[in-house]
Coordinates of C-alpha atoms in Angstrom, one line a residue:
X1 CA 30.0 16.8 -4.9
X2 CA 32.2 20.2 -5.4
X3 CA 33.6 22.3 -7.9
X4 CA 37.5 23.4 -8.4
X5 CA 37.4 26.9 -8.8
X6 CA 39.8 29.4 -9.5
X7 CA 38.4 33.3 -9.2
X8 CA 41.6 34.4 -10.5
X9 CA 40.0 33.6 -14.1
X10 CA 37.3 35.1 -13.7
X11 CA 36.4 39.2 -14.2
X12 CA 34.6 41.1 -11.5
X13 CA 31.2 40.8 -13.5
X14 CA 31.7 36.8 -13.6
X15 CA 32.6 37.0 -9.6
X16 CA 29.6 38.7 -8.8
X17 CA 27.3 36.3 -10.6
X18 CA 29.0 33.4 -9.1
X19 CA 28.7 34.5 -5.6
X20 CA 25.1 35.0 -6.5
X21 CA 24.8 31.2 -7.7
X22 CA 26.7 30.0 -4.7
X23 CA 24.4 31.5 -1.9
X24 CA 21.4 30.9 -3.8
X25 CA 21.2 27.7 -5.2
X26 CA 17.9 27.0 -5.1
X27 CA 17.3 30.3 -7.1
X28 CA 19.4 28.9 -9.7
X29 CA 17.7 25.5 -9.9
X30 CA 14.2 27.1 -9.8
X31 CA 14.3 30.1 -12.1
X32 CA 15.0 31.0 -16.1
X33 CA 17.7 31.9 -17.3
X34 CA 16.8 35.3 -18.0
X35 CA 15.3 35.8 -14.4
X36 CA 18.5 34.6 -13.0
X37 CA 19.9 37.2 -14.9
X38 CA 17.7 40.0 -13.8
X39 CA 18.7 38.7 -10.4
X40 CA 22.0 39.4 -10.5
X41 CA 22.0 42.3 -12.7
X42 CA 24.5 40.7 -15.1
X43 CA 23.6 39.0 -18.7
X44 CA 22.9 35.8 -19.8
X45 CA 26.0 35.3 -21.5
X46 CA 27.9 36.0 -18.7
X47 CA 25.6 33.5 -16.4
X48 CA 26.8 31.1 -19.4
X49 CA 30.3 32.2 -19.5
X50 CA 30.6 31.4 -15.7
X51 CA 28.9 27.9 -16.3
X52 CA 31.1 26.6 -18.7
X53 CA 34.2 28.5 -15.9
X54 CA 33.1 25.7 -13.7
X55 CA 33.0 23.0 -16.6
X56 CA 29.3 22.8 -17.6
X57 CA 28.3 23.1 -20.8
X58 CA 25.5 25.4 -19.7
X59 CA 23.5 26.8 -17.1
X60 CA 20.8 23.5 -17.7
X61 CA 23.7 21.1 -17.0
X62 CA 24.9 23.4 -13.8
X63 CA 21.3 23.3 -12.6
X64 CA 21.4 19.4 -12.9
X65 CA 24.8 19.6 -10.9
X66 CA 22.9 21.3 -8.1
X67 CA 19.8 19.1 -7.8
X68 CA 21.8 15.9 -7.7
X69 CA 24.4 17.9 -5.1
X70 CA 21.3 18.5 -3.0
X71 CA 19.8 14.9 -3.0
X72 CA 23.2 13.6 -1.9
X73 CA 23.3 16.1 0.5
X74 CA 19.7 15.3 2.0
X75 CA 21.1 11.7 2.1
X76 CA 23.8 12.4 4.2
X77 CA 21.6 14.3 6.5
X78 CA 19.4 11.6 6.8
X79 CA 20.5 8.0 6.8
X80 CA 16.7 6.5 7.6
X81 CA 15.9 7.9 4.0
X82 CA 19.1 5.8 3.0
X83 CA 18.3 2.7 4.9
X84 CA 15.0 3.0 3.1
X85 CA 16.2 3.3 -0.5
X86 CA 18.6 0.1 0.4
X87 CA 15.8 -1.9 1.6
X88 CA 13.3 -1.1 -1.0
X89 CA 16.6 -2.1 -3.9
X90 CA 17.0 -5.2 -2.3
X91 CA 14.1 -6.9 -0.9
X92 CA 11.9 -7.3 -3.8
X93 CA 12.9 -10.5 -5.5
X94 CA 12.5 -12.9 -2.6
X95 CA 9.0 -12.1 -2.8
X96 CA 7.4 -15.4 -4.7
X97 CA 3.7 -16.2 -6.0
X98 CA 3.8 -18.9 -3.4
X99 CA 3.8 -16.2 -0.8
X100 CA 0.4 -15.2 -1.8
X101 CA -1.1 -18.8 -2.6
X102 CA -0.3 -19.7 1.4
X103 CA -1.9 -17.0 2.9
X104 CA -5.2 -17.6 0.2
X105 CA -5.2 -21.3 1.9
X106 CA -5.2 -19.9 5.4
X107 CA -7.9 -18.1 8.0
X108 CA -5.5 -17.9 10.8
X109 CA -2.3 -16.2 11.3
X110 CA -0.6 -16.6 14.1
X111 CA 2.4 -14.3 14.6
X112 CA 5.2 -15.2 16.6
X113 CA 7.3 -12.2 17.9
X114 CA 9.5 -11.2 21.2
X115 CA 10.9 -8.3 22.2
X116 CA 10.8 -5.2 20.2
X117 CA 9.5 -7.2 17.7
X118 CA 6.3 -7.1 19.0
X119 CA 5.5 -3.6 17.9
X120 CA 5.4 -4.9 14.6
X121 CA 3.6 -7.5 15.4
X122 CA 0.8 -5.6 16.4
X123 CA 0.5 -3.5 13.5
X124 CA 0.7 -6.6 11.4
X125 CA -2.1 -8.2 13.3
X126 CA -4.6 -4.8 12.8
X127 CA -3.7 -4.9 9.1
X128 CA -4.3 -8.6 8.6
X129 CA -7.6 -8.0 10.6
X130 CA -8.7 -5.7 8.3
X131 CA -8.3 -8.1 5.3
X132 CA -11.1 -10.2 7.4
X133 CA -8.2 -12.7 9.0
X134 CA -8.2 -13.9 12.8
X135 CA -4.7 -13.7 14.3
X136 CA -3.3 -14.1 17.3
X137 CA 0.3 -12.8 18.7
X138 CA 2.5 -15.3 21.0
X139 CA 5.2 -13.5 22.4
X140 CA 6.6 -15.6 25.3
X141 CA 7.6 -19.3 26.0
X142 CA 4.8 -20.6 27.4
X143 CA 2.0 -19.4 24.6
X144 CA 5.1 -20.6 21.8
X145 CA 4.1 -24.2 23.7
X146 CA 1.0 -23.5 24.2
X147 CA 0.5 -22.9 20.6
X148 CA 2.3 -25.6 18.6
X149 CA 0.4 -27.8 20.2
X150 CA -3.0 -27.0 19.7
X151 CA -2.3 -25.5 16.0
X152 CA -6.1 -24.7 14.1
X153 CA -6.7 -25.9 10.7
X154 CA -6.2 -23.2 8.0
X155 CA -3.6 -21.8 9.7
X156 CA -0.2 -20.1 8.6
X157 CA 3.0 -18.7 11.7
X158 CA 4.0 -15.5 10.8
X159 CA 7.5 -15.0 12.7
X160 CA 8.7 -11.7 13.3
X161 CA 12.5 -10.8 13.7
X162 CA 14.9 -7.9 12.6
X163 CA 18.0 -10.2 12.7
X164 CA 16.6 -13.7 12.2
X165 CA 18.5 -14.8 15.3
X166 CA 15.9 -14.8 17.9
X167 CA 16.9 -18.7 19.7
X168 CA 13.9 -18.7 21.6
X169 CA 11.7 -18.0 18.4
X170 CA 13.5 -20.3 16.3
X171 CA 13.4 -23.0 18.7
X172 CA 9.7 -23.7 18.7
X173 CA 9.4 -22.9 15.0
X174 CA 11.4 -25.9 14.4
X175 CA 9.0 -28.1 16.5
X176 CA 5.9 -27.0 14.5
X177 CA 7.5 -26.9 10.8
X178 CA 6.1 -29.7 9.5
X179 CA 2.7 -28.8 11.0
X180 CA 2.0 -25.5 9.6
X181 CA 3.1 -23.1 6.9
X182 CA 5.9 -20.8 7.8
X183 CA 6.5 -17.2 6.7
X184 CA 9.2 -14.6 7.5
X185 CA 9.9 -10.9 7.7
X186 CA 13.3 -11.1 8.6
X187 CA 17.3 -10.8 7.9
X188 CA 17.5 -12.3 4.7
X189 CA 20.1 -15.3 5.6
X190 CA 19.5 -15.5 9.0
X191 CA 18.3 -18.6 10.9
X192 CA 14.7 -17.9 10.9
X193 CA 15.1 -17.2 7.2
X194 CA 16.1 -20.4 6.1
X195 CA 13.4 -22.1 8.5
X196 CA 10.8 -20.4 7.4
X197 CA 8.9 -21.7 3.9
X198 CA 7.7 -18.2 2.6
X199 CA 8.8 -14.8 3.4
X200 CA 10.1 -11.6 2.5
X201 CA 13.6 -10.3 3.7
X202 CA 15.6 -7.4 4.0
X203 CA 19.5 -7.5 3.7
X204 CA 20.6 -4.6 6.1
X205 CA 23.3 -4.3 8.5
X206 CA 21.6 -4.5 11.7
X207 CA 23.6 -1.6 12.9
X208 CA 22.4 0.8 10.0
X209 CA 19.2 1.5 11.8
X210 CA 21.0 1.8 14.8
X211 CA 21.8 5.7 13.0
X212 CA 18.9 6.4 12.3
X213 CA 15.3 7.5 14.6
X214 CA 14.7 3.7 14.4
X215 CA 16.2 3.0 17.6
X216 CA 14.2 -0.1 18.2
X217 CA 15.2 -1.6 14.4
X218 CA 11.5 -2.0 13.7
X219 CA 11.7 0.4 10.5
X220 CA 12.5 -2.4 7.7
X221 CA 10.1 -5.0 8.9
X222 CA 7.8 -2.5 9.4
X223 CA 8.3 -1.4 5.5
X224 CA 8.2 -5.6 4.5
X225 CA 5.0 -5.6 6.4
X226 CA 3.5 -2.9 4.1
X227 CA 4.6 -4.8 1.2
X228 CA 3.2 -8.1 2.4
X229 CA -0.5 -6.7 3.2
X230 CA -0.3 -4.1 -0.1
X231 CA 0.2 -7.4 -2.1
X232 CA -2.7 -9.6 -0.6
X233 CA -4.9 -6.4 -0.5
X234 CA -4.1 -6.7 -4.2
X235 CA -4.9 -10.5 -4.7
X236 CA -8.1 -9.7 -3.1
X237 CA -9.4 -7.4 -5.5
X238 CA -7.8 -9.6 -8.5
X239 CA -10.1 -12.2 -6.9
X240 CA -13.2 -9.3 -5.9
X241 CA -13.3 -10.6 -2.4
X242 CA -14.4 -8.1 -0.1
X243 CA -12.2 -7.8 3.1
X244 CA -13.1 -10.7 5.5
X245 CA -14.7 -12.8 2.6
X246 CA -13.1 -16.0 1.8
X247 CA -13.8 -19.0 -0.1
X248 CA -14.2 -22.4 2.1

């Protein structure tokens, strides 16, 4: 956001108090009028004068101007805080009472991940520990066979994937759909999303994260896993089960 300016309309008084409001912004946002103007050795009608110069009504709308410039700019200087605000916008209607219900009918999770993915996974599984369930994390071909297989009673898959597009993980979901409840944290869209029965998705270009300190693209299912254990932590204590307490 800028300003048009033209110094030519201004008088030497008005040029030294905007030169003043230009290298100290915050100064402007954070003090009083009449500070300001103790400041800059000028008077409050000329801090107004110059205000409405640069077509505010006021110094309260300039100050407004100047926060707002400052959270764009803090924006553009750091796109993780913008991938963050985009995810948070957009992720929150998928999320169903359904999701909830399944994981209240289940004792086991078993989280299928590969890759980078992984990491995730294994903050997942502490969390979900916590919250008193058993999991388990399959993370290569043979334990995928392995698993959908020999799949427990109780139990719910809780695939992992920041595109949705994982073949290998995808493939043996399909062979154990019918056996077990499926839930997501994934591309919304994406293969694995429209497998899966439950979930919660996130609708980011997988090359957004790639600007950002998330090099490995774990960020947004790392936020979707905070929302899915903050919400079951919730049921819990809607219910008063302690962590690890569950009815049979």
């Amino acid at each position: 956001m800028s300003i048009k300016v033209n110094l030519a309309d201004f008088s030497e008084i008005e040029k030294q108090a905007y030169e003043f409001m230009v290298k100290h912004p915050d100064k402007v946002i954070k003090l009083s009028a009449d500070t300001l103007a103790k400041e800059m050795f000028v008077s409050k009608p000329t801090i107004f004068r110059v205000c409405k110069k640069l077509g505010f009504t006021g110094i309260v709308e300039y100050k407004h101007f100047l926060i707002k410039s400052k959270q764009e700019k803090m924006k553009e200087l750091n796109p993780t805080l913008q991938m963050v605000e985009l995810l948070l916008k957009e992720f929150d209607n998928d999320f169903t009472p359904g999701n909830i219900t399944v994981f209240e009918q289940s004792k086991i999770v078993i989280l299928y991940a590969t890759q980078a993915s992984t990491i995730a996974a294994s903050f997942l599984s502490r969390q979900l520990t916590y919250l008193g369930y058993f999991t388990r994390i399959v993370e290569d071909e043979y334990e995928f066979t392995q698993v959908s297989e020999t799949i427990p009673d109780k139990s719910i898959i809780i695939a992992i994937s920041n595109t949705g597009e994982n073949h290998l993980l995808t493939q043996h979901l399909l062979k154990v759909t019918n056996k077990v409840p499926i839930f997501a944290i994934t591309k919304k869209s994406s293969s694995l999303a429209r497998i899966a029965d439950y979930g919660l998705f996130h609708n980011l270009d997988i090359k957004t994260a790639s600007k950002t300190v998330d090099r490995e693209n774990q960020l947004p299912l790392m936020i979707l896993i905070h929302e899915l254990v903050e919400r079951l932590w919730s049921s819990m204590q809607e219910r008063n089960l302690p962590r690890g307490d569950y009815d049979e």
